[in-house]
Coordinates of C-alpha atoms in Angstrom, one line a residue:
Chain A
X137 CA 109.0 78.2 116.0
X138 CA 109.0 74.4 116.7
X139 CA 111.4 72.4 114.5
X140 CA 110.2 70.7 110.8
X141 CA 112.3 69.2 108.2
X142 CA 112.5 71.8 105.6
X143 CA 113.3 70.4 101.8
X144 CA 114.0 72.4 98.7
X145 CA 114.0 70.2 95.5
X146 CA 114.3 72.0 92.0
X147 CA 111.9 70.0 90.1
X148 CA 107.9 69.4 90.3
X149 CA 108.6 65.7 90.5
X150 CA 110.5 66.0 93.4
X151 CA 108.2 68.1 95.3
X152 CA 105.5 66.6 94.6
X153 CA 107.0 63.3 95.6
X154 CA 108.1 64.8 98.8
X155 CA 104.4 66.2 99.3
X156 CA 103.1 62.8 99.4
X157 CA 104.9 62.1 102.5
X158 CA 102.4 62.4 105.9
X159 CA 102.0 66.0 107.4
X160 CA 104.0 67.1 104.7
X161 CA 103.4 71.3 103.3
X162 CA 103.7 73.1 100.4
X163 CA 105.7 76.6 101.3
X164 CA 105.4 79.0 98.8
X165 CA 106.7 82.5 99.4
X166 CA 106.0 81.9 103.0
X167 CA 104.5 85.8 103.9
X168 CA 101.6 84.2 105.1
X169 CA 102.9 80.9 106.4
X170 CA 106.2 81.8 108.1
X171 CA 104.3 83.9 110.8
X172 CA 101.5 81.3 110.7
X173 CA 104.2 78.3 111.8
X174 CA 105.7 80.9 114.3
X175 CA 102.4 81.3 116.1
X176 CA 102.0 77.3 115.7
X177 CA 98.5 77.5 113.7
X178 CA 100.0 75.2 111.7
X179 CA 102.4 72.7 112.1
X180 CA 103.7 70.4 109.3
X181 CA 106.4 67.7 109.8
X182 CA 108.0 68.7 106.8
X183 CA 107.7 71.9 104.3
X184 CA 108.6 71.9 101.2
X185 CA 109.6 75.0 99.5
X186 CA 108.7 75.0 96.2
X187 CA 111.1 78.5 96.1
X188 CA 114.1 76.5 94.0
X189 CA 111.6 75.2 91.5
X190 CA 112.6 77.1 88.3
X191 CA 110.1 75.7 86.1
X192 CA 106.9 76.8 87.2
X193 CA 108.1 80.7 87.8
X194 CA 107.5 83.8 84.9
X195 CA 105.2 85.3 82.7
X196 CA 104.4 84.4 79.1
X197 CA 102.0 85.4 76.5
X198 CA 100.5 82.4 74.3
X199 CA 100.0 82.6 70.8
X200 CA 96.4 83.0 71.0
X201 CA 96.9 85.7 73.4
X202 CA 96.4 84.4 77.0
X203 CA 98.3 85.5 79.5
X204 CA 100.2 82.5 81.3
X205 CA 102.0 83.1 85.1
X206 CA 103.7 80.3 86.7
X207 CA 102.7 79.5 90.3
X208 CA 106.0 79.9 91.5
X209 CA 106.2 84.0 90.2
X210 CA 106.3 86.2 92.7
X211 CA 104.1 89.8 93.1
X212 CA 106.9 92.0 92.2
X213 CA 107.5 89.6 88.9
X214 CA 104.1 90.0 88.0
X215 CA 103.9 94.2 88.3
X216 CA 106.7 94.2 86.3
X217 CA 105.9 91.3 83.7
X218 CA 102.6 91.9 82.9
X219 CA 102.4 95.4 82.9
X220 CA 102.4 95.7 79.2
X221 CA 100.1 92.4 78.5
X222 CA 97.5 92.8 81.5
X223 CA 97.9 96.1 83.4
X224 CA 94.2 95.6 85.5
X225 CA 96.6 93.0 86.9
X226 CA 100.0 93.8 86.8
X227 CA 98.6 96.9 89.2
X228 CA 96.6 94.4 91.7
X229 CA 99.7 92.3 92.1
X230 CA 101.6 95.9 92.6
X231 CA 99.3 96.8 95.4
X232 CA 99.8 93.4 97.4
X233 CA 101.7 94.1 101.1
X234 CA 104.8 95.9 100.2
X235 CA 108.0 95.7 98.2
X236 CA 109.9 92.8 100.4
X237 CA 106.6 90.9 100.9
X238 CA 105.7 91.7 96.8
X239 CA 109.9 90.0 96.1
X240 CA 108.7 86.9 97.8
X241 CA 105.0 86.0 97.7
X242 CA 103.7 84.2 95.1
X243 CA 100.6 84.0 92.9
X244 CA 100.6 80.3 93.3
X245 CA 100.7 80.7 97.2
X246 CA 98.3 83.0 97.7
X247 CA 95.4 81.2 95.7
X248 CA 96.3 77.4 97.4
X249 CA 96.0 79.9 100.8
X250 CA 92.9 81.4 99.2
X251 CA 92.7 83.7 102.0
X252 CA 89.5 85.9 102.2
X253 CA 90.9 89.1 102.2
X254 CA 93.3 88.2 99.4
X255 CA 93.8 90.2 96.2
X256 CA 94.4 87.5 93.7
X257 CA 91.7 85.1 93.9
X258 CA 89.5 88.2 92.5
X259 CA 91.5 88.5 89.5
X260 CA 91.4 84.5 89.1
X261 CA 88.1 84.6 89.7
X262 CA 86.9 87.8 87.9
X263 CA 89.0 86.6 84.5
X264 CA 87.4 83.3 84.3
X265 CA 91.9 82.4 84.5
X266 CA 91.9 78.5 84.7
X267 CA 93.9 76.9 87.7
X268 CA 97.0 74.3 86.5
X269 CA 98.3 72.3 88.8
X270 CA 100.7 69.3 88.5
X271 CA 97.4 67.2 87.7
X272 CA 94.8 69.1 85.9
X273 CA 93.3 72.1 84.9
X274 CA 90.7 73.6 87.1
X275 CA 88.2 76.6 86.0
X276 CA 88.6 79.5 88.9
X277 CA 84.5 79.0 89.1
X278 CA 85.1 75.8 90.3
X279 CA 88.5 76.6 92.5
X280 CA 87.2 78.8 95.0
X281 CA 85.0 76.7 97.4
X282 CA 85.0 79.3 100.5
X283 CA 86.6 80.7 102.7
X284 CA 90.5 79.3 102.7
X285 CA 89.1 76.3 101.1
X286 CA 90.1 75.4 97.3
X287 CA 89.9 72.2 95.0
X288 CA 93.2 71.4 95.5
X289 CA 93.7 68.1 96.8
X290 CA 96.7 67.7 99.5
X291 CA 100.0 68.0 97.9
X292 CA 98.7 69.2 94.7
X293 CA 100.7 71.9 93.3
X294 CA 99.5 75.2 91.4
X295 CA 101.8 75.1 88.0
X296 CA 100.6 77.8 86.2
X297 CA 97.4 80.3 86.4
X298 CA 96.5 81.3 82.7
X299 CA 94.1 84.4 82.5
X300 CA 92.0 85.4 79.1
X301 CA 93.2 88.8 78.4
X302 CA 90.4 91.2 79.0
X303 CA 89.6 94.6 76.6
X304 CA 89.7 96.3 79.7
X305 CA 90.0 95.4 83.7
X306 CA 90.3 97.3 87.1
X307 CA 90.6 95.8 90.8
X308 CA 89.8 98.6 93.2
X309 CA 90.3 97.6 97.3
X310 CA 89.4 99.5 100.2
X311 CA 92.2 98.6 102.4
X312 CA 91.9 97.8 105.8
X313 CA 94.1 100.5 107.7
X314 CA 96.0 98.3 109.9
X315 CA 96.9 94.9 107.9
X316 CA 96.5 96.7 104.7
X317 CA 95.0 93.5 103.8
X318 CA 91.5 94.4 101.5
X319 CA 88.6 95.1 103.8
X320 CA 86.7 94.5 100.6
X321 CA 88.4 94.8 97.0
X322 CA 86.7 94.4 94.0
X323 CA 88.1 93.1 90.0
X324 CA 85.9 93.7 86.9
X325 CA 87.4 92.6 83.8
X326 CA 85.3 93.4 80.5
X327 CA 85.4 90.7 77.7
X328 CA 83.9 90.4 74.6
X329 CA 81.5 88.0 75.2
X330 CA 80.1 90.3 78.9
X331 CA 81.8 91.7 81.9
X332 CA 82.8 89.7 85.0
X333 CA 82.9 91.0 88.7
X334 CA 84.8 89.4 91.4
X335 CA 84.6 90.7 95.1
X336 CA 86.6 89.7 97.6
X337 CA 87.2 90.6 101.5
X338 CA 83.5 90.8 102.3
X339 CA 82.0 87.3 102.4
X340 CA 82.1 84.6 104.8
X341 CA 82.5 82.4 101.8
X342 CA 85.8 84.0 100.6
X343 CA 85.7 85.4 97.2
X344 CA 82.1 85.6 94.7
X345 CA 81.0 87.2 91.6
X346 CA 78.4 89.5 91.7
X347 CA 75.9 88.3 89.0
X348 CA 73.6 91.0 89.3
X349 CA 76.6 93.7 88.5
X350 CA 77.9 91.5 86.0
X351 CA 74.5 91.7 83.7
X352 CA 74.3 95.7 84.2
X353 CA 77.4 96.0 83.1
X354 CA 77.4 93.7 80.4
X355 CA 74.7 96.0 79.0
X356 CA 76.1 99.4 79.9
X357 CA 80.3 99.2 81.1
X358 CA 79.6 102.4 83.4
X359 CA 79.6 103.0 86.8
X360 CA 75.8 104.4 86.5
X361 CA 74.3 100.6 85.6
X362 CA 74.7 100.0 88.8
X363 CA 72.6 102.8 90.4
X364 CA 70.0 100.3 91.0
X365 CA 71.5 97.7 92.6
X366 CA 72.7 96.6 96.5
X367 CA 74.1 94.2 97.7
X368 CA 72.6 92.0 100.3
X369 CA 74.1 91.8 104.0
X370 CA 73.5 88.4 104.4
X371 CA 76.5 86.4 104.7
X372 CA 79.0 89.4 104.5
X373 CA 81.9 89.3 107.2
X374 CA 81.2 91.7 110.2
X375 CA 84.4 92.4 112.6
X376 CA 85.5 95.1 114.5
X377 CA 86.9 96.8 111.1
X378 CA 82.9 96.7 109.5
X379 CA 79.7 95.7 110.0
X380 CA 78.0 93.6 107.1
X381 CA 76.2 96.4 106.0
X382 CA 79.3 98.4 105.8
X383 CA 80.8 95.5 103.4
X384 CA 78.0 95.5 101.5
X385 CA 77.8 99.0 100.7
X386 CA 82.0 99.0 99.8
X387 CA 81.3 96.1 97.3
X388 CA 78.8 98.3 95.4
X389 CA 81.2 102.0 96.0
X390 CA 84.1 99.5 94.3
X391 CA 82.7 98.0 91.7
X392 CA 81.9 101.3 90.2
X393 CA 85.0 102.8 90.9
X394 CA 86.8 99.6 89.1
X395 CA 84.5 100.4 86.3
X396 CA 85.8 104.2 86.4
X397 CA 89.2 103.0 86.4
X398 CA 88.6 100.8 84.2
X399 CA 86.5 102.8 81.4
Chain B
X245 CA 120.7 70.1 110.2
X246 CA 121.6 71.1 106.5
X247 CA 124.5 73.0 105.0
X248 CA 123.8 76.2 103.5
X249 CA 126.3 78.7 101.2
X250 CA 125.3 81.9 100.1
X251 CA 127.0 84.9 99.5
X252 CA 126.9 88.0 102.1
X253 CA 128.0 91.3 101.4
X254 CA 130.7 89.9 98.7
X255 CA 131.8 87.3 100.7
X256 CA 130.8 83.4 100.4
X257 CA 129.8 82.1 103.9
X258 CA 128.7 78.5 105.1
X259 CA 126.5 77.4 108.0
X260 CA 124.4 74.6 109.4
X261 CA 121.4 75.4 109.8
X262 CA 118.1 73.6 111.1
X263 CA 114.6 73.9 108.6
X264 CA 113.0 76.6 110.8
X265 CA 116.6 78.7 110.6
X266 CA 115.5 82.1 109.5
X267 CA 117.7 84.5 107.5
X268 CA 118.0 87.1 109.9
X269 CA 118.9 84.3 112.9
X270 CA 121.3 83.1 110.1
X271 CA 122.9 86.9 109.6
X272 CA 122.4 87.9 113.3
X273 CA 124.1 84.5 115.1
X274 CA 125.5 82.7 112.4
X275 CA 127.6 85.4 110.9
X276 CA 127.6 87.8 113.6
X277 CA 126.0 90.7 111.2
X278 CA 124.3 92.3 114.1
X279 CA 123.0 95.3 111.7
X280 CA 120.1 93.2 110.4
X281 CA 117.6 93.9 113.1
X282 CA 114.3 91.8 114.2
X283 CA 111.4 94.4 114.9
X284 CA 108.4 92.5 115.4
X285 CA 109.2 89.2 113.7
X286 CA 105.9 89.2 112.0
X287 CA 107.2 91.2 108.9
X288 CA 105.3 93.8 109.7
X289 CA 108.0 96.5 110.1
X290 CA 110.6 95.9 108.0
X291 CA 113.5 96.3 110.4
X292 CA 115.0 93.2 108.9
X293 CA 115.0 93.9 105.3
X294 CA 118.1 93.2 103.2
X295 CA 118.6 92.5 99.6
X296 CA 118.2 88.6 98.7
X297 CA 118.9 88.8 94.9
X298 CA 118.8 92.1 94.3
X299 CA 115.2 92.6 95.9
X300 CA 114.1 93.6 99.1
X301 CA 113.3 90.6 101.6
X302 CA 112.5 90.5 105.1
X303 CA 115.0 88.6 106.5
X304 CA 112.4 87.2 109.7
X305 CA 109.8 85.9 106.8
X306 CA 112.4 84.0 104.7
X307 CA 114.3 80.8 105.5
X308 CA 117.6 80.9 105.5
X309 CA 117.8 77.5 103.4
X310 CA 115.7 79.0 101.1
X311 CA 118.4 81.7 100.4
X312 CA 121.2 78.3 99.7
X313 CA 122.6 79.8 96.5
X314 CA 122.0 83.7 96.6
X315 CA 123.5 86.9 96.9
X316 CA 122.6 88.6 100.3
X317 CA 123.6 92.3 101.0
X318 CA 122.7 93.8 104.8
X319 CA 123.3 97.4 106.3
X320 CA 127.1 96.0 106.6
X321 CA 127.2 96.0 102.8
X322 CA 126.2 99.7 102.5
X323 CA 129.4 101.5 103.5
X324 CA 132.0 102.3 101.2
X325 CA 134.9 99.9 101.0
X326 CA 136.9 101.9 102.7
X327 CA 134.6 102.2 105.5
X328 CA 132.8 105.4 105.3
X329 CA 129.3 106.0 105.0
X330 CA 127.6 104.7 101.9
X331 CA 125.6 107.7 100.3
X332 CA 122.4 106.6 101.2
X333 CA 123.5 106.6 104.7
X334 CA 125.8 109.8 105.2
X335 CA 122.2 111.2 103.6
X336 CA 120.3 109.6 106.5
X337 CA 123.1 111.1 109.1
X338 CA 122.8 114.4 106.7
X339 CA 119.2 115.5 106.8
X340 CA 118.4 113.8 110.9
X341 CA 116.7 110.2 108.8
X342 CA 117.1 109.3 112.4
X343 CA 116.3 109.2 115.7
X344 CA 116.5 105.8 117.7
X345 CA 118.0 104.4 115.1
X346 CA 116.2 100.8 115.9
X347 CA 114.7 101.0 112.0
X348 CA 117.2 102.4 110.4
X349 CA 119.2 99.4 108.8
X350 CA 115.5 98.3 107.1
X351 CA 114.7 101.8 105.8
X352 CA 117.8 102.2 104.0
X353 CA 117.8 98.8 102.2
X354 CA 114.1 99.4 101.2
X355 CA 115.4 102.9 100.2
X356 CA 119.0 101.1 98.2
X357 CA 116.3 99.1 96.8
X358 CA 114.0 102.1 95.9
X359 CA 116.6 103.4 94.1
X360 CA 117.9 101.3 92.0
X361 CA 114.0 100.8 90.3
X362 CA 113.2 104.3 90.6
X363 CA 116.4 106.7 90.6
X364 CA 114.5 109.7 90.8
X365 CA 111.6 109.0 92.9
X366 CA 109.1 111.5 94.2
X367 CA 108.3 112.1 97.4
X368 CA 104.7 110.3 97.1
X369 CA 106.8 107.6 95.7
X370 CA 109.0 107.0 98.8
X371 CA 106.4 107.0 101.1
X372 CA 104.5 104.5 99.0
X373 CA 107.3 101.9 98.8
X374 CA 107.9 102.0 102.6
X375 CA 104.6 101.5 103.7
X376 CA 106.3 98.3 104.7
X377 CA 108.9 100.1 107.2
X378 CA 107.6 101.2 110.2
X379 CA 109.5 103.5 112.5
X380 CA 108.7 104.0 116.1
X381 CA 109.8 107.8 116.4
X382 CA 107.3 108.4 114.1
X383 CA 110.6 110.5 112.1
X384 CA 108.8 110.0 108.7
X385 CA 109.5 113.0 106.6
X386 CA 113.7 113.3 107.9
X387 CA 113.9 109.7 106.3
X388 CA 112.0 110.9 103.2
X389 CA 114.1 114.2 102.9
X390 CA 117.2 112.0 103.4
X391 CA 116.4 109.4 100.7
X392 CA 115.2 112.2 98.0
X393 CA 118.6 113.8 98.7
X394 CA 120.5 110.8 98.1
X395 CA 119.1 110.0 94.7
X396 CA 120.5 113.8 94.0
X397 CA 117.3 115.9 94.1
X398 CA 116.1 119.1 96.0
X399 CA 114.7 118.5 99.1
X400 CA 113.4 121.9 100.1
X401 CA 110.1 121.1 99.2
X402 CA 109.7 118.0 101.3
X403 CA 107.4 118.8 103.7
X404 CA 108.1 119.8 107.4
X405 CA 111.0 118.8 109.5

């Protein structure tokens, strides 16, 4: 790994200070962009951890019964934390890597990375959750603006993710056998006022709600409403792990089985 | 350059150490803690986990600046203070958890770790929380057998040898 200067402060202000300095990098939990800095993909002057930060890590519950996660709390935190508030996402953040890469990553991390084949921007996206950073508030439909690609603005930092609990939610993920990473992996989160469904792994522009899902099931919360439906190819990633068509048809096999899971 | 203390197996230790410093480069050179082993260096295997915390890291995917402060056990921490084999390791020599040995140090801090969440855990369970430790020999269900005999259940039913 090539050298960077590699700062640690233990408040917002600080980092946020020290990200306005040129080529400077938010590190988060780092189990994306340690071995992205080792193969030199990218390579900031300075990176500041945000790991010492205290204030923007935990779980909370609001009086009015959101659920509120600091950027800064890791996977594991979340499994654990949650659990009893949220379980549709305490059990995607327990399926995320494995144990050691679950006691460092970070929710916070892995949404300002927004990769495509990420877990939690479905759940973001799939519970309407709003996006806090150090200078706003930013609704998840708005966040997500393809793949890797966010409405952050450099050196902005994600404080706090707050997600409307839902009366029942599922994520369902067909892993890809090698990275383990979600081939394609889909949320659905019922609410009171209709059902949203979040897919992500299959589309060149990184996460989407299915619309079309999202009415049927609005009307009838069962795997059946969606007999009808399919899910165009167009714009779905093909790679040597799937075709488009093969993403296509997974979106649809997962939403219902989220809806199993979730009924 | 910055100065970094943390605590290692019990005992406070000091180094300089430059931004990119890993953990593991920390344990390995720094501290001469040779156990810690680097795999693949793209935390893929988990030959490099120890305890950061309490919690399972991967010691190549981790600063060591980032670990300024905190309480860091490795393999070396394992054994019994009077040197002998800790019990999660005489049941890895026990029941044949190994066979090169190259992943050995990773699987039994993921499996310390295991344990102290889950003392009982089944043998579905083990093999789910090491899907992050990969071992070459492909000696799977010996490291399984060994772990479900250390947290004091029957291993006969553990499949094959």
């Amino acid at each position: 790994m090539y050298n960077f200067d590699l700062i640690r402060p233990s408040t917002l202000e600080e980092a946020v200070k020290a990200l306005g300095q040129d080529e400077a990098q938010a590190l988060g939990g780092g189990q994306t962009l340690i071995p992205t800095l080792k193969q030199r993909l990218a390579m900031p002057e300075t990176l500041v951890s945000l790991s010492g930060i205290d204030a923007i890590k935990g779980v909370c519950v609001h009086d009015d019964g959101r659920l509120s996660i600091g950027g800064g709390t890791t996977h594991a935190t979340v499994a654990r934390e949650a659990a009893a508030h949220y379980p549709g996402l305490a059990a995607l953040a327990a399926s995320i890597g494995d144990p050691a890469v679950r006691a460092r990553g970070t929710i916070g991390g892995s949404l300002a990375n927004n990769d495509p084949s990420a877990c939690y921007p479905a759940a973001a996206l799939g519970s309407g959750a709003t996006i806090v950073t150090n200078a706003r508030e930013i609704a998840a439909d708005d966040y997500f603006q393809g793949m890797f690609t966010t409405a952050l603005d450099d050196g902005e930092i994600i404080t706090e993710v707050r997600f409307p609990v839902p009366e029942a939610a599922a994520y369902q993920k067909f892993e890809q056998p090698a990275s383990r990473f979600a081939l394609v992996g889909v949320f659905v989160a019922r609410y009171a006022d209709g059902v949203r469904v979040a897919v992500t792994g299959a589309s060149e522009e990184g996460v989407f709600r299915w619309s079309e899902a999202e009415a049927a099931l609005s009307s009838n919360f069962a795997a059946d409403a969606l007999k009808d439906l399919s899910v165009p190819a167009d714009g779905m990633i093909g790679d040597l792990h799937g075709t488009p068509d093969y993403r296509a048809h997974l979106v649809k096999v997962l939403t219902g089985r989220a809806v199993a899971a979730a009924s | 350059m910055t100065s970094v203390t943390m605590t290692v197996n019990g005992k406070s230790v000091s180094g300089e150490v430059e931004g990119r410093t890993l953990l593991v480069d920390f344990l390995r050179e720094g501290q001469g803690l040779t156990g810690t082993h680097v795999g693949c260096d793209t935390s893929q295997c988990g030959a490099c986990v120890v305890h950061v915390d309490g919690e399972p890291v991967k010691a190549c995917s981790i600063f060591a600046a980032e670990a300024d402060g905190a309480e860091v056990t490795t393999i070396e921490g394992m054994a019994n203070p009077d040197g002998s084999l800790g019990t999660i390791q005489q049941a890895f020599q026990d029941h044949h958890g190994l066979q090169c040995g190259f992943c050995t140090p990773g699987m039994v801090m993921s499996a310390a770790a295991l344990l102290q969440e889950n003392p009982k855990p089944s043998e579905a369970e083990i093999r789910d929380y090491l899907e992050g430790n990969i071992c070459r020999c492909t000696g799977y269900h010996n490291i399984v057998k060994a772990i479900m005999a250390a947290s004091g259940q029957d291993v006969s039913a553990v499949a094959a040898e």
